[in-house]
mmCIF file of C-alpha atoms and ligand atoms in Angstrom:
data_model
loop_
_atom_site.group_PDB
_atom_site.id
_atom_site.type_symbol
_atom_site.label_atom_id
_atom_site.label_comp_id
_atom_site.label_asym_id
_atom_site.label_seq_id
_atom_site.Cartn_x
_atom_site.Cartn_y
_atom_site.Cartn_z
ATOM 1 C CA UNK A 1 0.000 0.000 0.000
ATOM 2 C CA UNK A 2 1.302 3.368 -0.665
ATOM 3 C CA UNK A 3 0.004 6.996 -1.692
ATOM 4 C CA UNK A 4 1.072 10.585 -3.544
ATOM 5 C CA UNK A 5 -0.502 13.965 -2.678
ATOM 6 C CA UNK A 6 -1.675 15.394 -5.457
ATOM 7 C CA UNK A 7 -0.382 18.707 -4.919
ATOM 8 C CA UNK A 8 1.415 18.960 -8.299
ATOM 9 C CA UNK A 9 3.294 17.222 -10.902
ATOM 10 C CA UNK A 10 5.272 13.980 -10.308
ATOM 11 C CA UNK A 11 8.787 14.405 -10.835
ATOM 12 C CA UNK A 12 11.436 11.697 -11.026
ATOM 13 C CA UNK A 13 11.803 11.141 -7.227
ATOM 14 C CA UNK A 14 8.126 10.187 -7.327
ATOM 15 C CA UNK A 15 8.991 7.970 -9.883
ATOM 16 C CA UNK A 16 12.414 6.253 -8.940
ATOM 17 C CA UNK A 17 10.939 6.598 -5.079
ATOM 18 C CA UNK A 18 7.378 5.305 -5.156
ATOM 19 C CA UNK A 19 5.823 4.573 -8.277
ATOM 20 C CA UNK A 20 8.416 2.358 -10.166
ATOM 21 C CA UNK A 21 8.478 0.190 -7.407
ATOM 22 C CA UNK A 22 4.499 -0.160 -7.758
ATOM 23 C CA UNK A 23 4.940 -1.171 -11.256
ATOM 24 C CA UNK A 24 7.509 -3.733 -10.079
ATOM 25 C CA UNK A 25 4.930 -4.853 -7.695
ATOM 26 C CA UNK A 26 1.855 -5.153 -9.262
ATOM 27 C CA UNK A 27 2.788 -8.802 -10.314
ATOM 28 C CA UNK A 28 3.768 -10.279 -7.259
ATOM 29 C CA UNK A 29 1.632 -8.768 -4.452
ATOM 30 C CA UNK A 30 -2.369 -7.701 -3.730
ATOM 31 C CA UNK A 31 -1.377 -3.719 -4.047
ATOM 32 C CA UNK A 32 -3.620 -0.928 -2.962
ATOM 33 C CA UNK A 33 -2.311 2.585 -4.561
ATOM 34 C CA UNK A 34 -4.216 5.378 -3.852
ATOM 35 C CA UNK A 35 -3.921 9.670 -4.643
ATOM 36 C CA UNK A 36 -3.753 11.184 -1.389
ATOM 37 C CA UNK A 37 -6.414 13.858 -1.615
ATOM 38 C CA UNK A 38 -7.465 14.304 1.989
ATOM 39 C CA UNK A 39 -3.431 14.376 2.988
ATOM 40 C CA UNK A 40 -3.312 17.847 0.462
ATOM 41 C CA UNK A 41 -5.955 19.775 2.407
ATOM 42 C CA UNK A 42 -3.369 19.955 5.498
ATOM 43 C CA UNK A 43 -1.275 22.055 2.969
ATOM 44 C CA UNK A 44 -3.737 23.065 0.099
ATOM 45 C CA UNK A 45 -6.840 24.166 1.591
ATOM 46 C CA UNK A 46 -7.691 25.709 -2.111
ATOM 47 C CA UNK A 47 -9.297 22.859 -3.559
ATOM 48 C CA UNK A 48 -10.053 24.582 -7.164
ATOM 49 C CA UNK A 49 -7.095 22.455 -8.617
ATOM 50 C CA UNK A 50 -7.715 19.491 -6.980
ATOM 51 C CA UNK A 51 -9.890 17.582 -9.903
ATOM 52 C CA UNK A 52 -7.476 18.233 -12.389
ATOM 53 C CA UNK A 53 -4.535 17.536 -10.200
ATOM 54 C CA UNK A 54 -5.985 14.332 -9.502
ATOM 55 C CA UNK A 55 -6.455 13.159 -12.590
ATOM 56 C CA UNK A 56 -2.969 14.036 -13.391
ATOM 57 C CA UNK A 57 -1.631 11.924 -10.667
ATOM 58 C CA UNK A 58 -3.837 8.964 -11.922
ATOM 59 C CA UNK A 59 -2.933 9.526 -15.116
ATOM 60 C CA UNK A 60 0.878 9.991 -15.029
ATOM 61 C CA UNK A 61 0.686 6.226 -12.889
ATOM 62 C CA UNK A 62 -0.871 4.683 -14.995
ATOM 63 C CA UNK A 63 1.472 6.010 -17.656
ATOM 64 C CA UNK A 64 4.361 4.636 -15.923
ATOM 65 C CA UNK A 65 3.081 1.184 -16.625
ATOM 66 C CA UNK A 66 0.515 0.832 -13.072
ATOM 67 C CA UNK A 67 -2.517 -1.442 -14.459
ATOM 68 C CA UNK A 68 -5.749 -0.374 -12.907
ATOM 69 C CA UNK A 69 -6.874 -3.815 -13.907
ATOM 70 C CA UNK A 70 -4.377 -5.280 -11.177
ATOM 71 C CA UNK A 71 -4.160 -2.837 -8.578
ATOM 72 C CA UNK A 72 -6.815 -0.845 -6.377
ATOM 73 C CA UNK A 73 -6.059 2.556 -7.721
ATOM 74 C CA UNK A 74 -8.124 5.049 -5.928
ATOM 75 C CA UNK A 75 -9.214 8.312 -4.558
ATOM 76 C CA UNK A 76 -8.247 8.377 -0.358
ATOM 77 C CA UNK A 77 -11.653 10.483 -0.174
ATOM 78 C CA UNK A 78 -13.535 7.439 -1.457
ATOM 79 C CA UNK A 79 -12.902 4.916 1.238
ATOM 80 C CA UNK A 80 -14.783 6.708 4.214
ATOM 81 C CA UNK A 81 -13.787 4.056 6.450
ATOM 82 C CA UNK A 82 -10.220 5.303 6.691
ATOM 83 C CA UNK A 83 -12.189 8.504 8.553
ATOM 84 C CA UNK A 84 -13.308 6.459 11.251
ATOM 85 C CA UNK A 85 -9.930 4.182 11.795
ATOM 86 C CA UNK A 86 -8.142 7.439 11.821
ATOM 87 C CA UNK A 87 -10.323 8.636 15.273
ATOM 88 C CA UNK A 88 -9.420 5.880 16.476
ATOM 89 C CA UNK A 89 -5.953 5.932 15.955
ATOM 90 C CA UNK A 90 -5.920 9.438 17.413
ATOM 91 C CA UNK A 91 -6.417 8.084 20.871
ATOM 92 C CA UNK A 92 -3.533 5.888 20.640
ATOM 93 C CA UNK A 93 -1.041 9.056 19.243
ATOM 94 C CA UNK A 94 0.450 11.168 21.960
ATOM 95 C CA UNK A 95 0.358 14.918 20.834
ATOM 96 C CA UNK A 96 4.518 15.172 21.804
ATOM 97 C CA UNK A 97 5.388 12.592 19.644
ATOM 98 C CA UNK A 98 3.437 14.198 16.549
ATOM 99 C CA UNK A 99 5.016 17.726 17.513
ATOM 100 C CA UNK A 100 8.439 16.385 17.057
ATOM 101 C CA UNK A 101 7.986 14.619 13.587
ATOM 102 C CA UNK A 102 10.330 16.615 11.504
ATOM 103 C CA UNK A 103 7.563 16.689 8.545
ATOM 104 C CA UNK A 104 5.280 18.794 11.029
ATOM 105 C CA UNK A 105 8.111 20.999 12.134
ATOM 106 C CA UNK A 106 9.149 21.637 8.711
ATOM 107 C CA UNK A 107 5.176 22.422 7.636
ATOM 108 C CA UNK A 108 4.746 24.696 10.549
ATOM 109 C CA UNK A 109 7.427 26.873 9.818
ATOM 110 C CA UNK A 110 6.517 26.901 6.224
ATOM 111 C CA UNK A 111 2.602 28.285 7.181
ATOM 112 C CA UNK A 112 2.947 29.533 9.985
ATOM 113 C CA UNK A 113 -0.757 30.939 9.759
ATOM 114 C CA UNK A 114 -1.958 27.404 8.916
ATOM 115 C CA UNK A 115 -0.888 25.275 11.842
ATOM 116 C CA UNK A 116 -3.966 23.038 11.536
ATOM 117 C CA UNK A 117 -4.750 19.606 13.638
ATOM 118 C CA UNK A 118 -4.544 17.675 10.355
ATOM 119 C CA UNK A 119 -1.205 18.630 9.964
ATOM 120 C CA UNK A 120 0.156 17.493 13.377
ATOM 121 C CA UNK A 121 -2.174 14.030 12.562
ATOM 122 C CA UNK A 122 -1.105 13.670 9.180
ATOM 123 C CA UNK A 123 1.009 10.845 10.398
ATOM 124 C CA UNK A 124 -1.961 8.794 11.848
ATOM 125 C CA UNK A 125 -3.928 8.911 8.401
ATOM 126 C CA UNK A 126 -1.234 7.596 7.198
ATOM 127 C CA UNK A 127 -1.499 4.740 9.716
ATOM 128 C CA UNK A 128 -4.837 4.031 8.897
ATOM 129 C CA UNK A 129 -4.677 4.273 4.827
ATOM 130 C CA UNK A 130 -1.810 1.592 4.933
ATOM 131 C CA UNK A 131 -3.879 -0.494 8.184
ATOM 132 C CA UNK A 132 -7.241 0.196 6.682
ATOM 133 C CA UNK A 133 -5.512 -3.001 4.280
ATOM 134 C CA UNK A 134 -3.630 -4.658 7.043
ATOM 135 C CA UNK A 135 -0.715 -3.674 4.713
ATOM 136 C CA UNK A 136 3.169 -4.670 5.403
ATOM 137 C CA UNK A 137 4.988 -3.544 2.605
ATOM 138 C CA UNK A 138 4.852 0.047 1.895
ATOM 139 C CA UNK A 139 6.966 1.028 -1.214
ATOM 140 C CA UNK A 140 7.938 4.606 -0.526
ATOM 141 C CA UNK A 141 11.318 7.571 -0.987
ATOM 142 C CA UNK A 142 13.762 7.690 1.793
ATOM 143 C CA UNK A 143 11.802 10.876 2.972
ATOM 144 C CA UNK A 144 9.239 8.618 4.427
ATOM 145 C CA UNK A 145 11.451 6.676 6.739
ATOM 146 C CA UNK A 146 10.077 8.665 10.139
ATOM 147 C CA UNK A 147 6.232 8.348 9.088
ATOM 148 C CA UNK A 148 6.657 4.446 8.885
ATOM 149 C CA UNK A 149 8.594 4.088 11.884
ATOM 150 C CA UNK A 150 5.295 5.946 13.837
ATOM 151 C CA UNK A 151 3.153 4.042 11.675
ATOM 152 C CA UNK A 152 4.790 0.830 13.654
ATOM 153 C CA UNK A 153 4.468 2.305 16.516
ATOM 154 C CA UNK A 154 0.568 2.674 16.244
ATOM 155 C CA UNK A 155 -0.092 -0.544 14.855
ATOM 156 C CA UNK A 156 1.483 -1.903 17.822
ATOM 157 C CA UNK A 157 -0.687 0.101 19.991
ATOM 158 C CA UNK A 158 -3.449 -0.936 18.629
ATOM 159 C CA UNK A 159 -2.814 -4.596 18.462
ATOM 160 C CA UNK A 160 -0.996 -4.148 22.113
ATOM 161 C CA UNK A 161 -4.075 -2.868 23.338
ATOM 162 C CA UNK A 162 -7.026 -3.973 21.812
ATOM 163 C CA UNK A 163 -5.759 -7.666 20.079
ATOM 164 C CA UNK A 164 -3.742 -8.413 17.157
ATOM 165 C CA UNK A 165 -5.370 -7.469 14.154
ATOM 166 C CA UNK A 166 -2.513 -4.995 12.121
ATOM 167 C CA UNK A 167 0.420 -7.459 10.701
ATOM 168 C CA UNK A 168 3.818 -4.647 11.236
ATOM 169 C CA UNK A 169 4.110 -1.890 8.146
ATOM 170 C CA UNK A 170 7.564 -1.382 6.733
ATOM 171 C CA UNK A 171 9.139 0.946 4.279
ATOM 172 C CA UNK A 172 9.781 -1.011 0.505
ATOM 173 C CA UNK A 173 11.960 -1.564 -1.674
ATOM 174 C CA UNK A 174 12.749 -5.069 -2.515
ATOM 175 C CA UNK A 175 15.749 -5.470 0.149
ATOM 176 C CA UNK A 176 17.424 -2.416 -1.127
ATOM 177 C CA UNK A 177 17.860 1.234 0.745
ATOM 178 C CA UNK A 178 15.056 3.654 0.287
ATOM 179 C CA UNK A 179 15.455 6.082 -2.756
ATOM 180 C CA UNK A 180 16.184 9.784 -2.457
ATOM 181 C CA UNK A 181 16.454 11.340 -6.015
ATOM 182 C CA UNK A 182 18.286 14.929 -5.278
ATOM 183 C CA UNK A 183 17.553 17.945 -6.955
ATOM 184 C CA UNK A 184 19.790 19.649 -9.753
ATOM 185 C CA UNK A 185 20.823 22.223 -7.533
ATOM 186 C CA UNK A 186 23.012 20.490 -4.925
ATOM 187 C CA UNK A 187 20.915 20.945 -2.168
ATOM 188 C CA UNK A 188 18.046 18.842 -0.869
ATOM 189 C CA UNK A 189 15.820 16.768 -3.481
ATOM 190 C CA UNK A 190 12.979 16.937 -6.231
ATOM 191 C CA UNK A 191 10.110 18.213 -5.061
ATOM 192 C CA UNK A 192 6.256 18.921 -6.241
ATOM 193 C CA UNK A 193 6.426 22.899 -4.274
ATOM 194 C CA UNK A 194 10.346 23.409 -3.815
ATOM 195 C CA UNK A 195 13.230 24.212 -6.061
ATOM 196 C CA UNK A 196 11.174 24.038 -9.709
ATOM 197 C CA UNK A 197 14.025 24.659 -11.604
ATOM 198 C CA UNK A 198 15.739 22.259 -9.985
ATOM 199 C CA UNK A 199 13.147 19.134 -10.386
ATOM 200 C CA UNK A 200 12.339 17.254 -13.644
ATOM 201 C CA UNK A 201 8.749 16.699 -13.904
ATOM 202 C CA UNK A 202 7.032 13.987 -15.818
ATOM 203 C CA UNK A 203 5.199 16.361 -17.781
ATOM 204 C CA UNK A 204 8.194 18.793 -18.857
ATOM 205 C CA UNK A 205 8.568 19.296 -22.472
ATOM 206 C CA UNK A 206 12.276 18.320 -23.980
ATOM 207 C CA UNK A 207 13.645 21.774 -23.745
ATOM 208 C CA UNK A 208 12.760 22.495 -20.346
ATOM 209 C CA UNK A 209 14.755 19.253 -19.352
ATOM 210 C CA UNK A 210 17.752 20.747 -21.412
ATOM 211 C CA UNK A 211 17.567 23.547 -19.532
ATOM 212 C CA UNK A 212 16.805 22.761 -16.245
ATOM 213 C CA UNK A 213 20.080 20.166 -16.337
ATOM 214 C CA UNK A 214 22.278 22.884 -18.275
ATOM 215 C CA UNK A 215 22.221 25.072 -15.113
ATOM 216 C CA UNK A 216 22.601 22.633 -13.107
ATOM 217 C CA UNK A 217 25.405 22.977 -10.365
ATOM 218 C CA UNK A 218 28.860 21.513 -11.218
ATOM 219 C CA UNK A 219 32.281 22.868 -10.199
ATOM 220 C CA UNK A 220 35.851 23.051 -11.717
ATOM 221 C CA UNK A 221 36.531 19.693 -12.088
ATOM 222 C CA UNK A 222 38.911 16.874 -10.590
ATOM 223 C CA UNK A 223 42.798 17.628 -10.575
ATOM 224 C CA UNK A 224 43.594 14.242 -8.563
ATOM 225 C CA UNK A 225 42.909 10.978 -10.174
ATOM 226 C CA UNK A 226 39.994 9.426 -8.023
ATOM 227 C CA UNK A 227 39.090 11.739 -6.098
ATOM 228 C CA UNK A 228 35.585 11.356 -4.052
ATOM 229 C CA UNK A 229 33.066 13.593 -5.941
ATOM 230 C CA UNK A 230 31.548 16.530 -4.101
ATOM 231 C CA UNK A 231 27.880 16.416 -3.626
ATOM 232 C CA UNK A 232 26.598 18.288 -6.200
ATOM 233 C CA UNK A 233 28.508 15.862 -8.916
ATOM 234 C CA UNK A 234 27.960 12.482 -6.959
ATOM 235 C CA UNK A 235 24.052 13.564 -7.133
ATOM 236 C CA UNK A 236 24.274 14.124 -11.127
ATOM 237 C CA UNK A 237 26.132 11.074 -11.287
ATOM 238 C CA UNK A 238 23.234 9.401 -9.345
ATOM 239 C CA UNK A 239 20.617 10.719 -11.897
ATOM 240 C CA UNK A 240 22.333 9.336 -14.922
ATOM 241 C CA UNK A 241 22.417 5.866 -13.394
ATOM 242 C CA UNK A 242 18.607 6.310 -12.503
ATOM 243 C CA UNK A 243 17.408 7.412 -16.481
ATOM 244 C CA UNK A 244 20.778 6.673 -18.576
ATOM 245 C CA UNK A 245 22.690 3.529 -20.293
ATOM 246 C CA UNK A 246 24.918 1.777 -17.931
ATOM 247 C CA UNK A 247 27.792 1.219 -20.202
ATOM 248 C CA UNK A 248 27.476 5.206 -20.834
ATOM 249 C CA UNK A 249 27.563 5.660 -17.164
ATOM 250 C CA UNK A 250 31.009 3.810 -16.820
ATOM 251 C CA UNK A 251 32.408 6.061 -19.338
ATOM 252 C CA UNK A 252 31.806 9.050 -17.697
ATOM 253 C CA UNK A 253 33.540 6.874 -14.076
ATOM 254 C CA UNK A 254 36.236 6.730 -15.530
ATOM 255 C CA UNK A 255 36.425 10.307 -17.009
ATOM 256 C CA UNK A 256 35.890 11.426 -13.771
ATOM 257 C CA UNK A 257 38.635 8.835 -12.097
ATOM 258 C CA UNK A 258 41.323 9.718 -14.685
ATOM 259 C CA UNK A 259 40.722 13.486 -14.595
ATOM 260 C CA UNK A 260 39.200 14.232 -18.262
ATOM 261 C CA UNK A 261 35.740 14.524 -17.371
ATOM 262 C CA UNK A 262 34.210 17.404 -19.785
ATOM 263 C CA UNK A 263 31.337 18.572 -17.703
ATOM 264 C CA UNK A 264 29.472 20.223 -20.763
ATOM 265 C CA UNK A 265 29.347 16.463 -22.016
ATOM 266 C CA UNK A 266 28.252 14.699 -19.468
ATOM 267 C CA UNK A 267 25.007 17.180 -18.678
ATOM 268 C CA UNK A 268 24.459 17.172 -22.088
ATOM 269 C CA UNK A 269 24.411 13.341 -21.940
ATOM 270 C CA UNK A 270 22.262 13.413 -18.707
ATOM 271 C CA UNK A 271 19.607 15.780 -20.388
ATOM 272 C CA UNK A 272 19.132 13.350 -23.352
ATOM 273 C CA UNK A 273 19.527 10.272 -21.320
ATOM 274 C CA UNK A 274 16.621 12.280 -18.883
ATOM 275 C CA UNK A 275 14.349 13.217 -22.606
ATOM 276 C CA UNK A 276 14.507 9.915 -23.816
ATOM 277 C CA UNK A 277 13.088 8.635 -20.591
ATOM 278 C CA UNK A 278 10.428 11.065 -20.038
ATOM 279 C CA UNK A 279 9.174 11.382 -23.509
ATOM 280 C CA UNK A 280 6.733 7.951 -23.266
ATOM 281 C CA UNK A 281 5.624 8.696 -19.661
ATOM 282 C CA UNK A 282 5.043 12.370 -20.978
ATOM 283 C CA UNK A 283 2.829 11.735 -23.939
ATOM 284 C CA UNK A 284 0.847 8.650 -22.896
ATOM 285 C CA UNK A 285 0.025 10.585 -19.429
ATOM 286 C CA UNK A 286 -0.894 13.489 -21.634
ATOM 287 C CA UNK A 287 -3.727 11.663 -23.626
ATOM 288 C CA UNK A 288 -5.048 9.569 -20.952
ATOM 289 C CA UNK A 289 -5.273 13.115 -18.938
ATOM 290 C CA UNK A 290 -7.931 13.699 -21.742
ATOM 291 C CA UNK A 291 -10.418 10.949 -20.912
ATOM 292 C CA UNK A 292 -12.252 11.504 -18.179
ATOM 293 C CA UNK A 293 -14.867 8.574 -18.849
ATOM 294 C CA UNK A 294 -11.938 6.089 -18.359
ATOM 295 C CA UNK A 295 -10.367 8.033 -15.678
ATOM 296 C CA UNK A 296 -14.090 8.333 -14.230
ATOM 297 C CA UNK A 297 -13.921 3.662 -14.533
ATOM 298 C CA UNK A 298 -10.663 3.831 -13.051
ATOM 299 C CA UNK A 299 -11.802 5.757 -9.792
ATOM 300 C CA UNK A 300 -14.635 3.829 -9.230
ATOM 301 C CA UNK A 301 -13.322 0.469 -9.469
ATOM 302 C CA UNK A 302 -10.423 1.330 -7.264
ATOM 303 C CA UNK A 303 -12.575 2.510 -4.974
ATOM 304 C CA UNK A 304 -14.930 -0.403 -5.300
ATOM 305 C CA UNK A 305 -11.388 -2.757 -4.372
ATOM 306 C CA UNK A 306 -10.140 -0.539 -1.819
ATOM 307 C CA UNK A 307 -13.832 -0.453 -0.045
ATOM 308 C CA UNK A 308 -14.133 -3.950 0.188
ATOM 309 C CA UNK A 309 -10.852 -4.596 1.996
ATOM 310 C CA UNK A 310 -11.152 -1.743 4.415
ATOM 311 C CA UNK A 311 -14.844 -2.678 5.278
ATOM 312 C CA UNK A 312 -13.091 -6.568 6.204
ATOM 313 C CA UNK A 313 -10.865 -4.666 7.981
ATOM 314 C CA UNK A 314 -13.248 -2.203 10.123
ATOM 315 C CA UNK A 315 -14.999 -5.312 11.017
ATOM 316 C CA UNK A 316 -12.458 -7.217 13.060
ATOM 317 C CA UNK A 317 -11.851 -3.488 14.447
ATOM 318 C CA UNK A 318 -14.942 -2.845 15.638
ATOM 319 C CA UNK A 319 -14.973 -6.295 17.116
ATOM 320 C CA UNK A 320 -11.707 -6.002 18.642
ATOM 321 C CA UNK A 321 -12.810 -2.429 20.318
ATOM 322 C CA UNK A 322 -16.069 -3.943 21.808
ATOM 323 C CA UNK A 323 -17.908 -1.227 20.240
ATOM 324 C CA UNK A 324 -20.454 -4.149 19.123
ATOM 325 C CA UNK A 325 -23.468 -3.771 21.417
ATOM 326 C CA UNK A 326 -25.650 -5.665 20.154
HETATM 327 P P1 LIG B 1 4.661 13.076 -2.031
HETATM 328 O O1 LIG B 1 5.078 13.744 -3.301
HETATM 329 O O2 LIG B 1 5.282 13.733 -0.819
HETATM 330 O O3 LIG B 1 3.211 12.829 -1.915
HETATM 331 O O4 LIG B 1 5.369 11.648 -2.067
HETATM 332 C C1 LIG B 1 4.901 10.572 -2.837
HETATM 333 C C2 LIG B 1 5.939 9.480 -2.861
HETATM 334 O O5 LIG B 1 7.101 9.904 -3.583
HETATM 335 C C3 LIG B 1 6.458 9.067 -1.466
HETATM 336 O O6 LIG B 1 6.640 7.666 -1.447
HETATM 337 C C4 LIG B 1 7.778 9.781 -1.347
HETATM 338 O O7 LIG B 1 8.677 9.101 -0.478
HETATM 339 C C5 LIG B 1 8.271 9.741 -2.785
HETATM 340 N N1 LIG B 1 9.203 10.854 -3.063
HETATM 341 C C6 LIG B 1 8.901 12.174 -3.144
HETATM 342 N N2 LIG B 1 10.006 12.903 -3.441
HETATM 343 C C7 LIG B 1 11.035 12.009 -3.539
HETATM 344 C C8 LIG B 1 12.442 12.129 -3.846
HETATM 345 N N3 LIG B 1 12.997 13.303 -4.149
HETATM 346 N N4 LIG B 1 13.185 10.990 -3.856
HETATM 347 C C9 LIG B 1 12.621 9.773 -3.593
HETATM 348 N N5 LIG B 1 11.315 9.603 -3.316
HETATM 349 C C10 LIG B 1 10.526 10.701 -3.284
#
């Protein structure tokens, strides 16, 4: 089970952090995907967008190769249930360890005028999307390493307290290390709000991506053979092995190693390596963005997937917190 706000345009660490591993997982496992609509309004209160941003999201997965036809793809909003499990939840989350979850800390001193309840909770909705389906592998980025930890924690609670009925959530990605796909800039990663210029987006057109990777940081260049690569070159480095030819990628090594490295070159190798892999995602997104009658089938049988395993799952809960009186 796993989820993406829609509060913009998927870049490529939604891709190489989340939603290639769905693809790779669609096979093997019962998956539930879902947009995380509910999640946005802690940050987004303006919900004008939020149709079309939706769609977007669902149509830039599916793009990527997720088959609704295999997965429950759906809407958060549409499984109600998760409202309820979530109260619950709440009485099992102490307010001090929500205040110090670094995600809340960084949101409150981003809106400071908008320090709402959901926000400081947004990590036991999460709990209950990925419970509401008695979950254990969630395929997310690196980013997400605190929320699952808490998410632990409150599935433990709950089975601690009230019987075991939550198998123990993890963080995904087939035995290897979470993902974090940095930014162009150096600093920080790809993001949906932050650093634009510094992000590739799913949906940017081939110039843009020749841009955005022409300016993107380097420095003068090694002197020393094999010397360790400064941030802002190990992350470009990173990037080409993500989107470019491996046998490419070792040319470049040992460019760098031997001190011959032209960086002009390489970015120029990275932005075409970067096109070629965006251009499929790009324009299949981009037509199924136009049909809203399939995107319309999509939603509803998601939700009609997702509904019927959280209803199973509300069940046993109700059961297991006596509220049966009957
Ligand atoms: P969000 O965009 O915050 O809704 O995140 C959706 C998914 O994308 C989550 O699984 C994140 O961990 C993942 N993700 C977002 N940004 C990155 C990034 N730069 N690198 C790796 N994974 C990311």
């Amino acid at each position: 089970m796993s989820g993406i706000r829609p509060t913009g345009f998927l870049h490529l660490g939604n891709y190489f952090g989340a939603v290639k591993n769905y693809v790779r997982m669609q096979d093997e496992y019962e998956c539930y995907f879902m947009v995380a609509d509910l999640h946005s309004l802690t940050t987004h209160p303006d919900t004008k967008e939020l149709k079309s941003n939706i769609h977007r999201v669902l149509a830039e997965n599916i793009a990527s190769g997720l088959d609704p036809d295999k997965v429950a793809l759906y809407c958060q909003s549409h499984v109600h249930d998760t409202a309820e499990l979530y109260l619950y939840l709440n009485m099992l989350a102490y307010v001090g360890e929500l205040e110090r979850t670094t995600t809340f800390k960084e949101k409150a001193r981003q809106q400071p005028d908008n320090v709402n309840a959901g926000l400081l909770t947004y990590p036991v909705l999460q709990t209950a999307d990925i419970i509401i389906h008695r979950a254990s592998l969630v395929p997310v980025g690196k980013d997400q390493e605190q929320h699952l930890e808490m998410c632990r924690n409150f599935a433990n609670r709950f089975n601690h307290r009230f019987g075991e009925i939550f198998p123990e959530p993890a963080a995904f990605n087939f035995g290897e290390d979470l993902v974090k796909v940095p930014s162009l800039d150096g600093s920080g990663k790809m993001s949906k709000s932050e650093n634009q210029n510094a992000t590739i987006y799913l949906s940017d057109p081939e110039d843009l991506i020749r841009k955005k990777v022409k300016k993107a940081i380097t420095d003068v260049g090694p002197t020393e053979p094999n010397t360790p690569k400064p941030d802002s070159i190990a992350n470009l480095f990173l990037l080409m092995k993500l989107v470019g030819s491996q046998e490419r990628l070792q040319v470049f090594e040992e460019a760098w190693n031997n001190c011959t490295i032209l960086y002009g070159d390489f970015k120029a190798q990275l932005a075409e390596d970067m096109v070629e892999f965006i251009r499929p995602i790009r324009e299949k997104a981009a037509a199924i963005q136009e049909d809203n009658n399939y995107l319309k089938e999509v939603m509803e049988k998601g939700a009609e997937k997702a509904n019927a395993s959280a209803s199973k799952t509300m069940a046993l809960v109700r059961e297991a917190l006596r509220l049966n009186y009957y």
